[in-house]
Coordinates of C-alpha atoms in Angstrom, one line a residue:
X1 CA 11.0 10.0 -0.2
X2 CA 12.2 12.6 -3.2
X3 CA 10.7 10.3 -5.9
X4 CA 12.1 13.0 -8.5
X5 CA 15.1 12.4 -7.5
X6 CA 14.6 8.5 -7.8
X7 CA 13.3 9.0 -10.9
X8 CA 16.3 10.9 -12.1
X9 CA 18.6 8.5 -10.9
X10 CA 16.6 5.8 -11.9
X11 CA 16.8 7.4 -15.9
X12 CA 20.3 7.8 -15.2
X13 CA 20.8 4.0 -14.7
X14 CA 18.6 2.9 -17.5
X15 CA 20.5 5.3 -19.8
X16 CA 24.0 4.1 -18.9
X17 CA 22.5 0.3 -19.1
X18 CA 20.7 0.8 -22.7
X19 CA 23.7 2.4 -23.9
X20 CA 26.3 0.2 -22.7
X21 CA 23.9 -3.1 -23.8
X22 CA 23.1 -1.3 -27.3
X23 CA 19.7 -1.5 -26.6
X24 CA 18.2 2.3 -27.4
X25 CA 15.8 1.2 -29.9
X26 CA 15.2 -2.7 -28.3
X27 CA 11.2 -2.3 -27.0
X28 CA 12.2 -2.7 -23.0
X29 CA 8.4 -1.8 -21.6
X30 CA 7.4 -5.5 -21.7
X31 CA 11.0 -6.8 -20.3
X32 CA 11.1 -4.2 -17.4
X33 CA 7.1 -5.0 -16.3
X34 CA 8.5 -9.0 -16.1
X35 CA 11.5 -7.9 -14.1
X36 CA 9.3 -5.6 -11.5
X37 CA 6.7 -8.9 -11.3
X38 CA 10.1 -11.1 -10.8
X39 CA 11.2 -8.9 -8.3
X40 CA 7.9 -8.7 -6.3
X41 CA 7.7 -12.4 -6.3
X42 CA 11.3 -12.5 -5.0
X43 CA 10.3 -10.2 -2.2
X44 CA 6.9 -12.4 -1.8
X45 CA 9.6 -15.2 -0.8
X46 CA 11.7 -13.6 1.2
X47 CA 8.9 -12.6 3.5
X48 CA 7.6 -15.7 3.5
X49 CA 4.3 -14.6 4.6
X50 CA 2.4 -17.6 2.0
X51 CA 4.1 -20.4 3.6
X52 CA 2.0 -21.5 6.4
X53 CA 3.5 -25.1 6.0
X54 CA 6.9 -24.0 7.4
X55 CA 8.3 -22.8 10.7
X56 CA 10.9 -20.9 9.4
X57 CA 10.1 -17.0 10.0
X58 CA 10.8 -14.5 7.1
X59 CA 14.5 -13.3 6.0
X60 CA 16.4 -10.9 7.5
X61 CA 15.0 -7.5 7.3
X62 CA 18.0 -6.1 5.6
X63 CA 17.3 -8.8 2.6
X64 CA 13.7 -8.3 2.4
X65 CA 14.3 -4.1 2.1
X66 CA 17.0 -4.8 -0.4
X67 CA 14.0 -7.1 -2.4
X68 CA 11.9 -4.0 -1.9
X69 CA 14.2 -1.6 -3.0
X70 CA 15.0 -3.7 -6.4
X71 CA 11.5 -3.5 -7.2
X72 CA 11.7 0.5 -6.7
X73 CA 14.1 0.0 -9.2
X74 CA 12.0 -1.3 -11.9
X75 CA 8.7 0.0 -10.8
X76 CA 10.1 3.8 -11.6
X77 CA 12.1 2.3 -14.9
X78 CA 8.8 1.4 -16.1
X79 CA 7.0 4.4 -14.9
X80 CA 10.4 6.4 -17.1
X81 CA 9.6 4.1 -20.3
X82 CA 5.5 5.2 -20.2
X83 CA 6.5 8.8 -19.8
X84 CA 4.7 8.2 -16.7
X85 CA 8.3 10.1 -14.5
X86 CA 6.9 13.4 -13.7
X87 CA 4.5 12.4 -11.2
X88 CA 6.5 12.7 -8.1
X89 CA 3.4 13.3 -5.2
X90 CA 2.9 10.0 -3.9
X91 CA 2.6 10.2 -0.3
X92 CA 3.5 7.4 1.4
X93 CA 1.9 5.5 4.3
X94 CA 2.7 5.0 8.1
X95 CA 5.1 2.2 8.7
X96 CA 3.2 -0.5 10.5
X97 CA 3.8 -4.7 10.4
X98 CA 0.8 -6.5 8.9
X99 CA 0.1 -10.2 9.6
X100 CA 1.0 -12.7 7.1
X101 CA -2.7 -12.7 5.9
X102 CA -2.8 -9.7 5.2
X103 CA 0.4 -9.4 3.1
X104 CA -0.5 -11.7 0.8
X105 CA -3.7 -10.1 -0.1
X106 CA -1.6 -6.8 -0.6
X107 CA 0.8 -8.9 -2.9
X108 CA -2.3 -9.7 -4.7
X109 CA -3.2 -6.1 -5.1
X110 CA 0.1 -6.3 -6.6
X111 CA 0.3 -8.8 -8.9
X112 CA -3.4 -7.3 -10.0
X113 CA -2.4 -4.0 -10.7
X114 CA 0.8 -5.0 -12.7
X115 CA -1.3 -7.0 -15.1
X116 CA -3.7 -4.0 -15.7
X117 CA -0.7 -1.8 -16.3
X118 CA 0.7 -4.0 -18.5
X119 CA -3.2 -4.5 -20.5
X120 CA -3.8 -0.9 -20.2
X121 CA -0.6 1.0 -20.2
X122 CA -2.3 4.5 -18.3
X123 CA -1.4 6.7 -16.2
X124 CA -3.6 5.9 -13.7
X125 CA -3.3 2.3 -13.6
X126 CA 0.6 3.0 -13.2
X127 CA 0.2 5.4 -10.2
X128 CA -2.5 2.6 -8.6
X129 CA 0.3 0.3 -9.1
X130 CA 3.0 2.9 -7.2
X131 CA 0.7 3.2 -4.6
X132 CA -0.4 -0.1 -3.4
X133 CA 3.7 -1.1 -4.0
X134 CA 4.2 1.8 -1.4
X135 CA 1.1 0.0 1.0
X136 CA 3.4 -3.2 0.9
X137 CA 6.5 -1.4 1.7
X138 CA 4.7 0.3 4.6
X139 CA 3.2 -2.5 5.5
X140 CA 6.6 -4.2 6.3
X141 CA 7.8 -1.9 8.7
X142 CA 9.9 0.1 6.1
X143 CA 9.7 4.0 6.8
X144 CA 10.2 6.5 4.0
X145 CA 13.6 7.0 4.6
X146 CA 14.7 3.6 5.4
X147 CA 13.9 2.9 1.6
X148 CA 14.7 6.1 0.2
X149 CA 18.4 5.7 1.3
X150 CA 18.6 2.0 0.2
X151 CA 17.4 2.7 -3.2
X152 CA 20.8 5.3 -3.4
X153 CA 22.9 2.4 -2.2
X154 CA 21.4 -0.5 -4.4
X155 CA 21.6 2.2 -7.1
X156 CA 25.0 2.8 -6.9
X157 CA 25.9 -1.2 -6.5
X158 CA 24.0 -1.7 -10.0
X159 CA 26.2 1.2 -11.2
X160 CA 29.0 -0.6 -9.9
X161 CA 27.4 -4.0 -11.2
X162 CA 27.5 -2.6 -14.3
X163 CA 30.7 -1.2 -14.8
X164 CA 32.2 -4.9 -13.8
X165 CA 30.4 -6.4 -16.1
X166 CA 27.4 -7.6 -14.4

């Protein structure tokens, strides 16, 4: 994945929506953490790996990337509000499948890692919080690419979302 170009693109987005919404000097940081931990619980549903109640298997895996992928989206729009952008290295694990177990303990890594960011707004608790996003992304089967190339087609829908008047 060229995560300096996701980043670019990403500050490209944000840009276009601040202006647009007149929000340039609104404080976002605590806004766009919410929206990554709404997104990462939307994604926890669609995979459905906590609901051992139910026999109905996960969403496709087209919908459950696309949850993925609009976490990417604000996971690197908070990393642009910190200043945190021009860290671009992460490398990013093997595709494999975890069991159901084992995904929600990586969404708890997760969820544990957004609230230190959001305690202690460093550098390195951001890039933890990258990371283990990138472990549940591998973890799900999705490959480098596969999520590299949906983040440039969900980016250009919210373009598009936004120039309709999403």
């Amino acid at each position: 994945m060229n995560f300096k170009e996701m980043f670019l693109m990403q500050k490209k987005l944000d840009k276009y929506i601040e202006d647009k919404h007149l929000l340039s000097s609104e404080p976002l940081l605590e806004r766009k953490i919410m929206a990554f931990q709404v997104e990462v619980a939307e994604l926890i549903n669609e995979t459905r790996c906590f609901k051992f109640w139910s026999e109905k298997g996960p969403s496709e895996r087209e919908v459950i990337l696309e949850e993925y992928v609009d976490g990417i989206h604000f996971l690197l729009s908070t990393g642009i509000e910190l200043n945190f952008n021009d860290h671009s290295n992460y490398d990013y694990p093997e595709a494999s499948h975890s069991s159901d177990v084992e995904l929600v303990g990586l969404f708890f890594e997760v969820i544990d890692h957004i609230q230190r960011l959001r305690k202690e707004k460093t550098r390195a608790n951001y890039e933890k919080l990258f990371l283990e996003y990138l472990n549940v992304g591998a973890s799900l089967g999705f490959t480098e690419g596969e999520i590299g190339q949906a983040y440039m087609q969900k980016n250009e829908v919210n373009h598009t979302r936004q120039d309709e008047g999403y």
